[in-house]
Amino acid sequence: MIPFILVVEDEDALSTLLQYNLDKEGYDVVVASDGEEALTLASERLPDLIVLDWMLPKVSGIEVCRRLRQRTESRNVPIIMLTARSEESDRIRGLDTGADDYVVKPFAMSELSARIRAVLRRIRPGLAEDRVAIGDLIMDRVAHRVKRQGKEIHLGPTEFRLLDYLMQHPGRVFSREQLLDAVWGSDVYVEARTVDVHIGRLRKALNRDDVLSDPIRTVRSAGYSLDMDS
Ligand code: CA
């Protein structure tokens, strides 16, 4: 299957360049020149990945990202933000809104291509697999078992679902609200700090009471992510 990429960029020269290059790399590419058009196109045909400019006319990139994350069907579509800004707060804001990665302008086409390949590789296979391995962590979704360094880890049902979700998107930072929606469901009322409680339990189980390194990273004022390399 050829991955379908939606490029959202209002600068004609850049969107033409992106379309030309991604097309040459074998992707199916469609370009939107503003946020409104992007949302329409994404609802007509769900992209496998979106390259989204931060500064856009009509609806901003960050707002497009937020709205896509609110829709059930586009909640998990990988999004790479293009940003001219390099401030840390903006990056965190982008990730907090649900972007998977960001590339700072000006960038080399080879850099963006590498990020696209990495994101597609990271996110798409993991969603369909029954058995997922990340670092020294193995999850068997069918048998409902988790092992770390070969030893079984016992998790409650919520901690299991939480880990399952984090393992589907390693390295990606999720806010408490995003985790609530994904793990508890958006129709359930649960306080955001409930997430902290379950993250705490999950952490304790995974670290086997501090014997092993902590794979869950807390990103201040942004949320949590699973980082097996750190
Ligand atoms: Ca722009």
PDB file of N, CA, C and O in Angstrom, residues 6 43 57-58 102 117 133 175:
ATOM      1  N   LEU A   6      -0.709  14.054   3.412  1.00  0.00           N
ATOM      2  CA  LEU A   6      -1.324  15.363   3.201  1.00  0.00           C
ATOM      3  C   LEU A   6      -0.315  16.424   3.628  1.00  0.00           C
ATOM      4  O   LEU A   6       0.149  16.423   4.774  1.00  0.00           O
ATOM      5  N   SER A  43     -10.898  14.899   6.200  1.00  0.00           N
ATOM      6  CA  SER A  43     -12.139  14.185   6.512  1.00  0.00           C
ATOM      7  C   SER A  43     -12.671  13.421   5.299  1.00  0.00           C
ATOM      8  O   SER A  43     -13.394  12.449   5.432  1.00  0.00           O
ATOM      9  N   PRO A  57      -2.949  30.445   6.937  1.00  0.00           N
ATOM     10  CA  PRO A  57      -4.118  31.331   6.917  1.00  0.00           C
ATOM     11  C   PRO A  57      -5.390  30.588   7.338  1.00  0.00           C
ATOM     12  O   PRO A  57      -5.427  29.355   7.259  1.00  0.00           O
ATOM     13  N   LYS A  58      -6.396  31.344   7.774  1.00  0.00           N
ATOM     14  CA  LYS A  58      -7.713  30.833   8.208  1.00  0.00           C
ATOM     15  C   LYS A  58      -7.640  30.044   9.515  1.00  0.00           C
ATOM     16  O   LYS A  58      -7.987  30.561  10.556  1.00  0.00           O
ATOM     17  N   TYR A 102       8.471  17.490  14.865  1.00  0.00           N
ATOM     18  CA  TYR A 102       8.471  18.804  14.225  1.00  0.00           C
ATOM     19  C   TYR A 102       9.802  18.994  13.533  1.00  0.00           C
ATOM     20  O   TYR A 102      10.819  18.402  13.905  1.00  0.00           O
ATOM     21  N   ARG A 117       9.845   8.871   7.197  1.00  0.00           N
ATOM     22  CA  ARG A 117      10.067   7.413   7.229  1.00  0.00           C
ATOM     23  C   ARG A 117      10.064   6.904   8.659  1.00  0.00           C
ATOM     24  O   ARG A 117       9.461   5.879   8.970  1.00  0.00           O
ATOM     25  N   ALA A 133       7.608  -5.173  20.980  1.00  0.00           N
ATOM     26  CA  ALA A 133       8.812  -5.109  21.803  1.00  0.00           C
ATOM     27  C   ALA A 133       9.446  -3.742  21.646  1.00  0.00           C
ATOM     28  O   ALA A 133       9.687  -3.275  20.535  1.00  0.00           O
ATOM     29  N   SER A 175      -0.334  14.568  26.806  1.00  0.00           N
ATOM     30  CA  SER A 175      -0.829  15.299  27.965  1.00  0.00           C
ATOM     31  C   SER A 175      -1.754  14.372  28.746  1.00  0.00           C
ATOM     32  O   SER A 175      -2.196  13.338  28.226  1.00  0.00           O
TER      33      SER A 175
END
